[in-house]
Coordinates of N, CA, C and O in Angstrom, one line a residue:
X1 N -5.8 -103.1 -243.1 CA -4.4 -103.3 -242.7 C -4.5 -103.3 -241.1 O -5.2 -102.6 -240.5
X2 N -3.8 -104.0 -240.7 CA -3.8 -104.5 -239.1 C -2.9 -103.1 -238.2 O -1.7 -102.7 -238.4
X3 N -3.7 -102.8 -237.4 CA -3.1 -101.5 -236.8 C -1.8 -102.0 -235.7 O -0.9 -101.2 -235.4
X4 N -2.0 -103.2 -235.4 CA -1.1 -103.8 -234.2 C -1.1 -105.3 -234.6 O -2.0 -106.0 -235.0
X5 N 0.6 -105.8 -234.4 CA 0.5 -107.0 -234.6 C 1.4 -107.3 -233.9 O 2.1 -106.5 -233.3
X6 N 1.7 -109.2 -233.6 CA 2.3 -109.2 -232.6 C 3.0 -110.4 -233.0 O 2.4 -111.0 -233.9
X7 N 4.3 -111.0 -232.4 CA 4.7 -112.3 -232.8 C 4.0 -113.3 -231.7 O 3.8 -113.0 -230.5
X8 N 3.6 -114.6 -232.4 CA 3.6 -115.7 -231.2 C 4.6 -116.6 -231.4 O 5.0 -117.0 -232.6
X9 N 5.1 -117.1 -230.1 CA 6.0 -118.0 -230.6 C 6.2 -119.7 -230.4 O 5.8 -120.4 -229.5
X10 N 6.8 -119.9 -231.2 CA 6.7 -121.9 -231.0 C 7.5 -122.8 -230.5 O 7.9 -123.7 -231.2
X11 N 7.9 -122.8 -229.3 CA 9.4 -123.2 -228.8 C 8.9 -124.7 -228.7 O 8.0 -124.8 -227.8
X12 N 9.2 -125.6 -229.3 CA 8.8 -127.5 -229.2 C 9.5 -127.7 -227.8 O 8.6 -127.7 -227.0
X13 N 10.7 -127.7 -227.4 CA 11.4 -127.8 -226.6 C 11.6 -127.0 -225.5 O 12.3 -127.4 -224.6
X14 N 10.6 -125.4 -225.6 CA 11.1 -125.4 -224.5 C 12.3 -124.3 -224.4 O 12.7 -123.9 -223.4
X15 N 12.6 -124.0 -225.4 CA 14.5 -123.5 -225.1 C 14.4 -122.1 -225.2 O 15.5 -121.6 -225.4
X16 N 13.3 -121.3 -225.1 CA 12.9 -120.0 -225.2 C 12.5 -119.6 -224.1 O 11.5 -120.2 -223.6
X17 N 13.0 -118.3 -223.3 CA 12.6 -118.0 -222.2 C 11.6 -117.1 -221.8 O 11.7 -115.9 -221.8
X18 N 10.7 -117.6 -221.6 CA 8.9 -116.9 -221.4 C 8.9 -115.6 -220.6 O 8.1 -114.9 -220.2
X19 N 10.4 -115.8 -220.5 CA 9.6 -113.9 -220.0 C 9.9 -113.3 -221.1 O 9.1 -112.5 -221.5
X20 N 11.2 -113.3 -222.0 CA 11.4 -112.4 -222.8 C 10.6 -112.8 -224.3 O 11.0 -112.1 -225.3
X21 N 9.9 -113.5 -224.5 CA 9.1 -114.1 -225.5 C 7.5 -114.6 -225.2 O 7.3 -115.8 -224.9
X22 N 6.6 -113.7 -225.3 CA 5.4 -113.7 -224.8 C 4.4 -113.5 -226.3 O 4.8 -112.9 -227.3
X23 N 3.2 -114.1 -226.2 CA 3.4 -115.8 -226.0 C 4.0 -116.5 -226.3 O 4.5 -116.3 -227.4
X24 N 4.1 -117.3 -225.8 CA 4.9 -118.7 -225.8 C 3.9 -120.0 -225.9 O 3.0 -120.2 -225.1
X25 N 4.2 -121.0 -227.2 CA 3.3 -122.2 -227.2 C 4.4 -123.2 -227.4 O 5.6 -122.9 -227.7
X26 N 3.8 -124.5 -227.4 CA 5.2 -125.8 -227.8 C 4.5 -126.2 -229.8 O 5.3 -126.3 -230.7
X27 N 3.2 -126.3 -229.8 CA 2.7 -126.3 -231.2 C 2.5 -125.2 -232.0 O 2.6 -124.0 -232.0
X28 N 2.2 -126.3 -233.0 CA 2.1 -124.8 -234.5 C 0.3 -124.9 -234.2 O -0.4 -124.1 -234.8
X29 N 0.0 -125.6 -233.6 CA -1.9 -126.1 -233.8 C -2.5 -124.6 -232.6 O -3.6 -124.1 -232.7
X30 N -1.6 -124.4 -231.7 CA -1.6 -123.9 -230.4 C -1.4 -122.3 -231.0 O -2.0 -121.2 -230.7
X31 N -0.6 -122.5 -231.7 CA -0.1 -121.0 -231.9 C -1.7 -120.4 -232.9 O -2.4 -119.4 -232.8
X32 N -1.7 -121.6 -234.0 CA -2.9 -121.0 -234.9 C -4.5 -120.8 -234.0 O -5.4 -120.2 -234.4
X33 N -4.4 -121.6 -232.7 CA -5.8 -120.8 -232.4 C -5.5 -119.5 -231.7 O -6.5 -118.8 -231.4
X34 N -4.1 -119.0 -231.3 CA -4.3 -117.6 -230.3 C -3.9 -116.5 -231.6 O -3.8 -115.3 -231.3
X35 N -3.7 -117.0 -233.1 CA -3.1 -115.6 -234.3 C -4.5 -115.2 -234.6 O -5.6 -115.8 -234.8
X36 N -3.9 -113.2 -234.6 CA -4.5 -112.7 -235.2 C -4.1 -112.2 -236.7 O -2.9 -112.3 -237.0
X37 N -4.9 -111.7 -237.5 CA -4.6 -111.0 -238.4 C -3.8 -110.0 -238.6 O -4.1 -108.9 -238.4
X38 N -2.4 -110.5 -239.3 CA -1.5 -109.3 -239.4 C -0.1 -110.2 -238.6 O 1.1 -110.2 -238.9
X39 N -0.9 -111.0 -237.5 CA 0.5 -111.7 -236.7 C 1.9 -112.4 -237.5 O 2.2 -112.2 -238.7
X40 N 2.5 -113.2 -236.8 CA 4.2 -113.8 -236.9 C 3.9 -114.9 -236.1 O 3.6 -114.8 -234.9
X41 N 4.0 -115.8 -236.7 CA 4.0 -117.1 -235.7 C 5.5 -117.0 -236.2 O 5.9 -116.5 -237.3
X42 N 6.4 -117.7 -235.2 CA 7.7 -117.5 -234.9 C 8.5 -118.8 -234.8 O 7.6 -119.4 -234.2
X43 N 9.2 -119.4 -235.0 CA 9.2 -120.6 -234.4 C 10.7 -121.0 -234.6 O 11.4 -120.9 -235.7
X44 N 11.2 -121.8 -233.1 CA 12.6 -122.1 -232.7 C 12.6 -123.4 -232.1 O 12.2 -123.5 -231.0
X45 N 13.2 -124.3 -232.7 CA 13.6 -125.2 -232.7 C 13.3 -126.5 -233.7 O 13.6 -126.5 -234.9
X46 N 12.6 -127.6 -233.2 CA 12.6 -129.1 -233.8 C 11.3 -129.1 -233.7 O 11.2 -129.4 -232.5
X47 N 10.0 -128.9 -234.1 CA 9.0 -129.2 -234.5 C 8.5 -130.4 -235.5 O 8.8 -130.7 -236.6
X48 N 7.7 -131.2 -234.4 CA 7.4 -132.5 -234.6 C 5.7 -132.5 -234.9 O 5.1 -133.0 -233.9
X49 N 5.1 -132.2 -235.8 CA 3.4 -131.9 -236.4 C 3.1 -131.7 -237.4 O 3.3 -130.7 -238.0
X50 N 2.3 -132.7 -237.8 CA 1.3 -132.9 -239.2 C 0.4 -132.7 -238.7 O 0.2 -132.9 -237.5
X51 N -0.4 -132.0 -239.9 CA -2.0 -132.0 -240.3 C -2.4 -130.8 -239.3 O -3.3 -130.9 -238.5
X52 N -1.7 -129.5 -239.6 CA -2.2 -128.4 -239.2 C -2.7 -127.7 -240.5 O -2.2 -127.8 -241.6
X53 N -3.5 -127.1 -240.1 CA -4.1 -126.4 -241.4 C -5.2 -125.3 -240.8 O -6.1 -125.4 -240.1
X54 N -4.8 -124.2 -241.4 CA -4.9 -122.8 -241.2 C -6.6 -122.3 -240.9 O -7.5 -122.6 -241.6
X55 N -6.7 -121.7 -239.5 CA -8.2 -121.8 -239.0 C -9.0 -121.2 -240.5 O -8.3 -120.7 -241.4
X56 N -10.4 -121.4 -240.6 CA -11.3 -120.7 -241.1 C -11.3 -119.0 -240.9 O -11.8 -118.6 -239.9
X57 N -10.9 -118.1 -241.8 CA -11.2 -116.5 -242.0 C -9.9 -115.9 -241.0 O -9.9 -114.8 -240.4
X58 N -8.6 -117.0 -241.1 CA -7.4 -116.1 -240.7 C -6.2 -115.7 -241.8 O -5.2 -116.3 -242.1
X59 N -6.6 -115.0 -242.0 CA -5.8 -114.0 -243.0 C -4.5 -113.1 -243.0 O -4.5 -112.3 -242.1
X60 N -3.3 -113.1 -243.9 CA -2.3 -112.2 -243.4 C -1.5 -112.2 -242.2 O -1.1 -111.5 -241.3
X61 N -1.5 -113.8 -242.8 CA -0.2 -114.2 -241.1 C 0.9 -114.9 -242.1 O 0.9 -115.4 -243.2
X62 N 2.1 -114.4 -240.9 CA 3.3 -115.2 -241.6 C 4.1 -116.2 -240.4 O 4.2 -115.9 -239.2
X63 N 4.4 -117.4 -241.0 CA 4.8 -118.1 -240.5 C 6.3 -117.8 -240.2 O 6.8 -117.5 -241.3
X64 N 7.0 -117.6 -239.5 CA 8.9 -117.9 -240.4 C 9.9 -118.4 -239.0 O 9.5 -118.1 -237.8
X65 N 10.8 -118.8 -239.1 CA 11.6 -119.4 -238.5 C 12.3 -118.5 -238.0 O 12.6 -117.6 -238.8
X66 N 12.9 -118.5 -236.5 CA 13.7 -117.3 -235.7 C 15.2 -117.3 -236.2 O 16.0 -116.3 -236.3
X67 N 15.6 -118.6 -236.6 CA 17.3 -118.6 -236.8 C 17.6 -118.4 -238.0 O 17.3 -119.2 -239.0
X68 N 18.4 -116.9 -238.0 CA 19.0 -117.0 -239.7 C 19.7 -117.5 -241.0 O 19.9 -117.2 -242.1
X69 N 20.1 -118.5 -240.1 CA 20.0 -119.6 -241.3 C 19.7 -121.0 -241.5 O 20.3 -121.9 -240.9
X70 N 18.7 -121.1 -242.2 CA 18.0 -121.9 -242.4 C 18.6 -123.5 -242.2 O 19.0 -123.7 -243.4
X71 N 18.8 -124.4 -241.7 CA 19.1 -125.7 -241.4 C 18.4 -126.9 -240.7 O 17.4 -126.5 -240.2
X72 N 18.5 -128.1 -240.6 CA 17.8 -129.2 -240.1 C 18.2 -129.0 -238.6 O 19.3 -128.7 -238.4
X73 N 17.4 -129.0 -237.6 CA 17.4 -129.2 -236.4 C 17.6 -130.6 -235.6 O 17.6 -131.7 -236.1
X74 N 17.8 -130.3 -234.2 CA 17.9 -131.7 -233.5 C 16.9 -131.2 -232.1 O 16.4 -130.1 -232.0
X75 N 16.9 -132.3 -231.2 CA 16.2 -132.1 -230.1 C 16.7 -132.1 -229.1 O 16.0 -132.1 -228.1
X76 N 18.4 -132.1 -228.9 CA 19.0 -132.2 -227.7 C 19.1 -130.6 -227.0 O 18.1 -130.0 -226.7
X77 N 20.1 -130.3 -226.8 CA 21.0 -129.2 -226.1 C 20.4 -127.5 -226.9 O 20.9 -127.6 -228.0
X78 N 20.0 -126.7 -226.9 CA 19.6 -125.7 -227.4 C 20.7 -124.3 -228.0 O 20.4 -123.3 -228.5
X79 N 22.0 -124.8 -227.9 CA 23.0 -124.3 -228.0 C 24.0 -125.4 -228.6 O 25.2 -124.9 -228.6
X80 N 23.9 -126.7 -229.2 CA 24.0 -127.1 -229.7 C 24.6 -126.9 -230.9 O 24.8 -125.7 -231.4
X81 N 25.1 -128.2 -231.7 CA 25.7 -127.9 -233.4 C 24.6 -127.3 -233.8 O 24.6 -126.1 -233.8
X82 N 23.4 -128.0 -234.1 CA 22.3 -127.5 -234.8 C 21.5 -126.4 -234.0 O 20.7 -125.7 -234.7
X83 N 21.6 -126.0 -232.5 CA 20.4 -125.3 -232.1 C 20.3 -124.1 -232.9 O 21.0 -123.7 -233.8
X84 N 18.9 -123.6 -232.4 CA 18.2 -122.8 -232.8 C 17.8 -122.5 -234.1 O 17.4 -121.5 -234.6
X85 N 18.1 -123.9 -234.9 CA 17.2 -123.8 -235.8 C 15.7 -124.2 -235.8 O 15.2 -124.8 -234.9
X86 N 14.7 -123.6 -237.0 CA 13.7 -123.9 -237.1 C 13.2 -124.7 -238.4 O 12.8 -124.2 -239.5
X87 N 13.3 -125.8 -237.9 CA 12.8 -126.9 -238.1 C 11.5 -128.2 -238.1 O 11.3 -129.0 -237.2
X88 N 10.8 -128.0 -239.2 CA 9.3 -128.5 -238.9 C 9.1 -129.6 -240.0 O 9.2 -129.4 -241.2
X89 N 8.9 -131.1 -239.3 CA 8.9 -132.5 -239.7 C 7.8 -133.3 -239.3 O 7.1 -132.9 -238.4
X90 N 7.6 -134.5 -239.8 CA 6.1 -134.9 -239.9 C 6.3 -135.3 -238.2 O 7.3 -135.1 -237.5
X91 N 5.2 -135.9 -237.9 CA 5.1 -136.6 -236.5 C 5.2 -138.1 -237.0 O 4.9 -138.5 -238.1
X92 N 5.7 -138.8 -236.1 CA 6.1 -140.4 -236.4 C 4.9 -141.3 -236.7 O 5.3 -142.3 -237.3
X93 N 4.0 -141.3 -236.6 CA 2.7 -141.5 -236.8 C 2.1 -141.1 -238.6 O 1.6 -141.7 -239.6
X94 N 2.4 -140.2 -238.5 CA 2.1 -139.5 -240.1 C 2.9 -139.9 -241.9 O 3.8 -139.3 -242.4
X95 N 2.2 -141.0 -242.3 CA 3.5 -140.9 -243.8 C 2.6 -140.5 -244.9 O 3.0 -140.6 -246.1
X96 N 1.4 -140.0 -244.5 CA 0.6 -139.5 -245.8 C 0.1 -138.1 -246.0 O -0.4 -137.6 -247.0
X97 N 0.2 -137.4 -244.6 CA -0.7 -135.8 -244.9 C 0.3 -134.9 -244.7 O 1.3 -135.3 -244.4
X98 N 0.2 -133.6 -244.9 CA 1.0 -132.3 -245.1 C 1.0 -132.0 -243.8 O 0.2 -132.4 -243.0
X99 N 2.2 -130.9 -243.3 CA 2.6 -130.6 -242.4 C 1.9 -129.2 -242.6 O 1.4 -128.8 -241.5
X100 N 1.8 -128.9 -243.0 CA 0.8 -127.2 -242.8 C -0.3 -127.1 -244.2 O 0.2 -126.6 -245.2
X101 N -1.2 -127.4 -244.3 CA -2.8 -127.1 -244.9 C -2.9 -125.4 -245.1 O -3.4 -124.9 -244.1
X102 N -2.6 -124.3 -246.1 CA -3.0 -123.7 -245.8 C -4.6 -123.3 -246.5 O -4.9 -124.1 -247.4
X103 N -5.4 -122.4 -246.2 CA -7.0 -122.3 -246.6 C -7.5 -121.2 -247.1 O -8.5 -121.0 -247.8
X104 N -6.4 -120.2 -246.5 CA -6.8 -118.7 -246.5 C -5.7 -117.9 -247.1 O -4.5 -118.4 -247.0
X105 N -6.2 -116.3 -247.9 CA -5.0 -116.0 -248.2 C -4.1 -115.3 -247.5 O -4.0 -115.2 -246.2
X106 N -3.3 -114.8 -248.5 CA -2.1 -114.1 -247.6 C -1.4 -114.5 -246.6 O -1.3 -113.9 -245.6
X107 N -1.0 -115.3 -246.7 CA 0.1 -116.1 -245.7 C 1.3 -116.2 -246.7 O 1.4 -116.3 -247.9
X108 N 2.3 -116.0 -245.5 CA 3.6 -115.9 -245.7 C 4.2 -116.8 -244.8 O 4.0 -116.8 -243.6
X109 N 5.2 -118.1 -245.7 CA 6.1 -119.1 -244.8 C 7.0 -118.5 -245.3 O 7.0 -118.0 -246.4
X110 N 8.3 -118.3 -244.3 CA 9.6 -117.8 -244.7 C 10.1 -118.4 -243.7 O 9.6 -118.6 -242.6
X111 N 11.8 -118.7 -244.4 CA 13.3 -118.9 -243.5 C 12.9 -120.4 -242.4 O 13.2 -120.6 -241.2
X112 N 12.2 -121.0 -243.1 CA 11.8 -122.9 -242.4 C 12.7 -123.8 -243.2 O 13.1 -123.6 -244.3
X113 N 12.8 -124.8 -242.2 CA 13.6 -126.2 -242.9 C 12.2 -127.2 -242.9 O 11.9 -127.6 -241.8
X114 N 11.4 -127.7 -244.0 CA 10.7 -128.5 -243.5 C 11.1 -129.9 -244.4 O 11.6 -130.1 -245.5
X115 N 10.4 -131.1 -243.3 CA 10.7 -132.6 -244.1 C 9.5 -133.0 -243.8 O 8.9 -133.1 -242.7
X116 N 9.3 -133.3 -245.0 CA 7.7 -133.6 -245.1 C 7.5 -135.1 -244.7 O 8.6 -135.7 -244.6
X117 N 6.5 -135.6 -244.5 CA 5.6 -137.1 -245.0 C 5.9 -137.7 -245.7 O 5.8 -137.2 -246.8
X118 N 6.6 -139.2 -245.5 CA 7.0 -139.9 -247.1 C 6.3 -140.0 -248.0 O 7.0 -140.1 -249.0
X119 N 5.0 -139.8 -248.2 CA 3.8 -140.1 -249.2 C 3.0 -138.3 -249.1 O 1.9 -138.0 -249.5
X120 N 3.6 -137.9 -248.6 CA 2.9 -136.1 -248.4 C 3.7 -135.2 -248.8 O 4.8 -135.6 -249.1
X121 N 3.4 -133.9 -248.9 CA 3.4 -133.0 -249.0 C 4.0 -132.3 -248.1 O 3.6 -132.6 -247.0
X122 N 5.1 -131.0 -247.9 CA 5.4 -130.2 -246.9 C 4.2 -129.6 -246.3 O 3.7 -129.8 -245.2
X123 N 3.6 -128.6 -247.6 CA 2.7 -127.3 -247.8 C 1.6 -127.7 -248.7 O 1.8 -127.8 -249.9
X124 N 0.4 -127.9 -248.2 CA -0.1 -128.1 -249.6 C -1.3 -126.8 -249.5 O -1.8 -126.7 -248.4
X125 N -1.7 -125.8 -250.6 CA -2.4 -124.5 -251.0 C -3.8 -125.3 -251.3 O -4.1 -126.1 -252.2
X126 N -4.8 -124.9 -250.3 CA -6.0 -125.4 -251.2 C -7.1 -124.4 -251.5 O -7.4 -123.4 -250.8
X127 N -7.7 -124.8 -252.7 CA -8.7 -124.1 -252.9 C -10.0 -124.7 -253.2 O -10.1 -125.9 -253.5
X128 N -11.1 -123.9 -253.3 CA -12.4 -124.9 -253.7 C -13.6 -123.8 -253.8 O -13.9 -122.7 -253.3
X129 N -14.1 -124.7 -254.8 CA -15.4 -123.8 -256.1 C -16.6 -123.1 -254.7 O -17.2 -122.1 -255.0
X130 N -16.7 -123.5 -253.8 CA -17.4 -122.5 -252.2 C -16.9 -121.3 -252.3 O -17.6 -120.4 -252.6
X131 N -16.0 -121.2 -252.2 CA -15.4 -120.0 -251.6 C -14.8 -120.3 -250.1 O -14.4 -119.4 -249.5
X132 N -14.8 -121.3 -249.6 CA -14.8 -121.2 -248.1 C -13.3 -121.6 -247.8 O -13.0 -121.5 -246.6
X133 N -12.1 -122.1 -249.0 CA -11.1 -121.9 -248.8 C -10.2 -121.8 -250.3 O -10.4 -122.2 -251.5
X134 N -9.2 -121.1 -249.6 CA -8.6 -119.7 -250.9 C -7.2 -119.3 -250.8 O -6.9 -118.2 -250.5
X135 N -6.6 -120.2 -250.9 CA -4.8 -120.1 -250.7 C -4.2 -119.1 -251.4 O -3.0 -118.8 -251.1
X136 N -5.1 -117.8 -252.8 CA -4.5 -117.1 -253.3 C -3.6 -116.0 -252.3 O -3.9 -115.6 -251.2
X137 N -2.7 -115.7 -252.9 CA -1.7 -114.8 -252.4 C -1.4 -114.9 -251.5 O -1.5 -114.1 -250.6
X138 N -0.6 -116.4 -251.3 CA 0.9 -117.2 -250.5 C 1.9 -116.7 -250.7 O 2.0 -116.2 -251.8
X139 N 2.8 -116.7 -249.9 CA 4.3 -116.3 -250.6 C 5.2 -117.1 -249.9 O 5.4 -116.8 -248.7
X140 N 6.1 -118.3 -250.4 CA 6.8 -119.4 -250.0 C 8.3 -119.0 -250.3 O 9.0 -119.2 -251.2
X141 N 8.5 -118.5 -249.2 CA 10.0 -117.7 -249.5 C 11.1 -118.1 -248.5 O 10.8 -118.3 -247.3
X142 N 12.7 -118.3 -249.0 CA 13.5 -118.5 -248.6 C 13.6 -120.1 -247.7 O 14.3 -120.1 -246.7
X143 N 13.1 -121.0 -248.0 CA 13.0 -122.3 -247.4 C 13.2 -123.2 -247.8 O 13.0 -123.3 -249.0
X144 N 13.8 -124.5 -247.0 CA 14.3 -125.6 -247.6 C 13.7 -126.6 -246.9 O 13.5 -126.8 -245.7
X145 N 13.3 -127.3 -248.2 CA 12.1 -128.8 -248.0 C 13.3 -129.8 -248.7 O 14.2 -129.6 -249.6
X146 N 12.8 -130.9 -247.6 CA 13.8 -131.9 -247.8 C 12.7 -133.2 -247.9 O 11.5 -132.9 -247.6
X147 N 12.9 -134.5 -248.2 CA 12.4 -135.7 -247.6 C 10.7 -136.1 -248.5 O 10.0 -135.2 -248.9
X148 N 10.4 -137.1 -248.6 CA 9.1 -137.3 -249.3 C 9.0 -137.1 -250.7 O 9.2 -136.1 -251.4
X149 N 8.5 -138.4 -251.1 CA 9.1 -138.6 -252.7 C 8.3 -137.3 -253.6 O 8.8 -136.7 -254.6
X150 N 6.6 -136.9 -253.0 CA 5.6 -136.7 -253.4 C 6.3 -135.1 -254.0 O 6.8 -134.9 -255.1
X151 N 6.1 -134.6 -253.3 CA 6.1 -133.3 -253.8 C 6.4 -132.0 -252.3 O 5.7 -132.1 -251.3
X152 N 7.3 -131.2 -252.4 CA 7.6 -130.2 -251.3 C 6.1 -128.7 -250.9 O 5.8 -128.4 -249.8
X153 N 5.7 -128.3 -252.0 CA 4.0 -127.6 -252.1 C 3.2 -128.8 -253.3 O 3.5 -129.3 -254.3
X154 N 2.1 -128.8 -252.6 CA 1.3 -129.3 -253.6 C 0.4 -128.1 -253.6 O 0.4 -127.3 -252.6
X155 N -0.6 -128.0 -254.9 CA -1.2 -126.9 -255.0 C -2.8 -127.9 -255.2 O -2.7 -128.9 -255.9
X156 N -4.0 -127.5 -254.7 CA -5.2 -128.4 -254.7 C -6.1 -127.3 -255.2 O -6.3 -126.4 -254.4
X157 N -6.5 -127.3 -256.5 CA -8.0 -126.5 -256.7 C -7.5 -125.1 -257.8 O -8.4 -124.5 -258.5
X158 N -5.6 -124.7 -257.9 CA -5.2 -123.9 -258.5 C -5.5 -122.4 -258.1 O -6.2 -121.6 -258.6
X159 N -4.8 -122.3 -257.0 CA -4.2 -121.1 -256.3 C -3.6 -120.0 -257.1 O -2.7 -120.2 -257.9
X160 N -4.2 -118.8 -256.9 CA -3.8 -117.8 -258.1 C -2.6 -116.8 -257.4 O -2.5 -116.7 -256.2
X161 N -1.9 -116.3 -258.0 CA -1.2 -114.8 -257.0 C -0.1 -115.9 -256.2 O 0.3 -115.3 -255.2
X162 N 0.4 -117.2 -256.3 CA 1.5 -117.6 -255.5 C 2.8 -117.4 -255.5 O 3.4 -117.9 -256.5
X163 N 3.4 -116.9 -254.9 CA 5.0 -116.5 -255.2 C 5.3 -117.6 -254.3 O 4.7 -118.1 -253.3
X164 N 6.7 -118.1 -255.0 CA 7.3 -119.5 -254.6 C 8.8 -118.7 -254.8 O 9.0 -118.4 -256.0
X165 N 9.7 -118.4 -253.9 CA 10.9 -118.1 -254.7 C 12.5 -118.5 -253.2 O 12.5 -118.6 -252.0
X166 N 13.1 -118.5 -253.9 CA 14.4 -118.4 -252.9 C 14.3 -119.8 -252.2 O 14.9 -119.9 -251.2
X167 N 13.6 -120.9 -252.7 CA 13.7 -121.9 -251.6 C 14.9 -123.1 -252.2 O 15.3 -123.0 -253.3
X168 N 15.2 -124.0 -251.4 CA 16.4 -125.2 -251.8 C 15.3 -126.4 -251.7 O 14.5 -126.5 -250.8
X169 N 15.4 -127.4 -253.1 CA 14.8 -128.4 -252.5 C 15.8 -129.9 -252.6 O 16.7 -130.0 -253.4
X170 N 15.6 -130.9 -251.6 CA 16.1 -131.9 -251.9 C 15.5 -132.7 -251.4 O 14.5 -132.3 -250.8
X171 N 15.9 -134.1 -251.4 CA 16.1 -135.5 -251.5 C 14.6 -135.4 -251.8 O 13.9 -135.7 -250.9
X172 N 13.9 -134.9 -253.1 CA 12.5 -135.0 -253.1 C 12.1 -135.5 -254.2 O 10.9 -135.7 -254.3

């Protein structure tokens, strides 16, 4: 069990102020190389990135969104109709891969809005006969996936121990 843990956090925009929120990154790719085990990747606002997927032997991180209630974001004004939601959607470039890869277990996504890849996946759990990646004991809680005909989690290899609960889905 992690004696000390710490939030990092994901401001896309900017709209978080770096002294009272330390660290501070604009990516989710950025955030996963400074977590440790046990951490809070944090994240506020309109996140725009596919094809992140969870380093090699990091374990017992939770992802979750700062604003409590869950909605689609925008990229203007930070105070805004929509501000301070957290919000994570493909990059414009992307209509086939997943917006978060996870590999390892114990991860926790909670309280995100995500809109996946037209042809992808939000979240996809992978596993494989190595051992070298192991999505058992996810917990996909309180979130809403919108967008992409495919599927909101895809599960690759049959992930054991996944709790999927409290989430909304649509237009999927």
């Amino acid at each position: 069990i992690p004696t000390t843990t710490r939030n990092v956090y994901v401001s896309p925009q900017g709209y978080l102020n770096p002294q009272h929120f330390v660290p501070i990154v604009k990516t989710m790719a950025e955030a996963m190389r400074i977590a440790k085990r046990g951490d809070t990747i944090v994240l506020y606002g309109k996140l725009r990135e596919s094809k992140v997927v969870t380093p090699f032997g990091l374990v017992d991180v939770t992802i979750k969104g700062m604003s409590p209630v869950v909605r689609p974001g925008n990229t203007t004004t930070p105070n805004g109709i929509m501000g301070g939601s957290s919000d994570w959607t493909n990059d414009s470039n992307n209509i086939n891969d997943a917006l978060l890869t996870i590999t390892n277990s114990g991860w926790t996504i909670e309280n995100m809005h995500f809109g996946s890849a037209p042809n992808g996946a939000a979240i996809v759990l992978e596993r494989d006969i190595a051992g070298t990646k192991n999505a058992n004991h996810t917990r996909i809680i309180g979130n809403v996936f919108s967008g992409g005909p495919k599927a909101a989690i895809e599960d690759k290899g049959g992930n054991a121990r996944v709790v999927i609960r409290e989430n909304e889905f649509y237009e999927i």
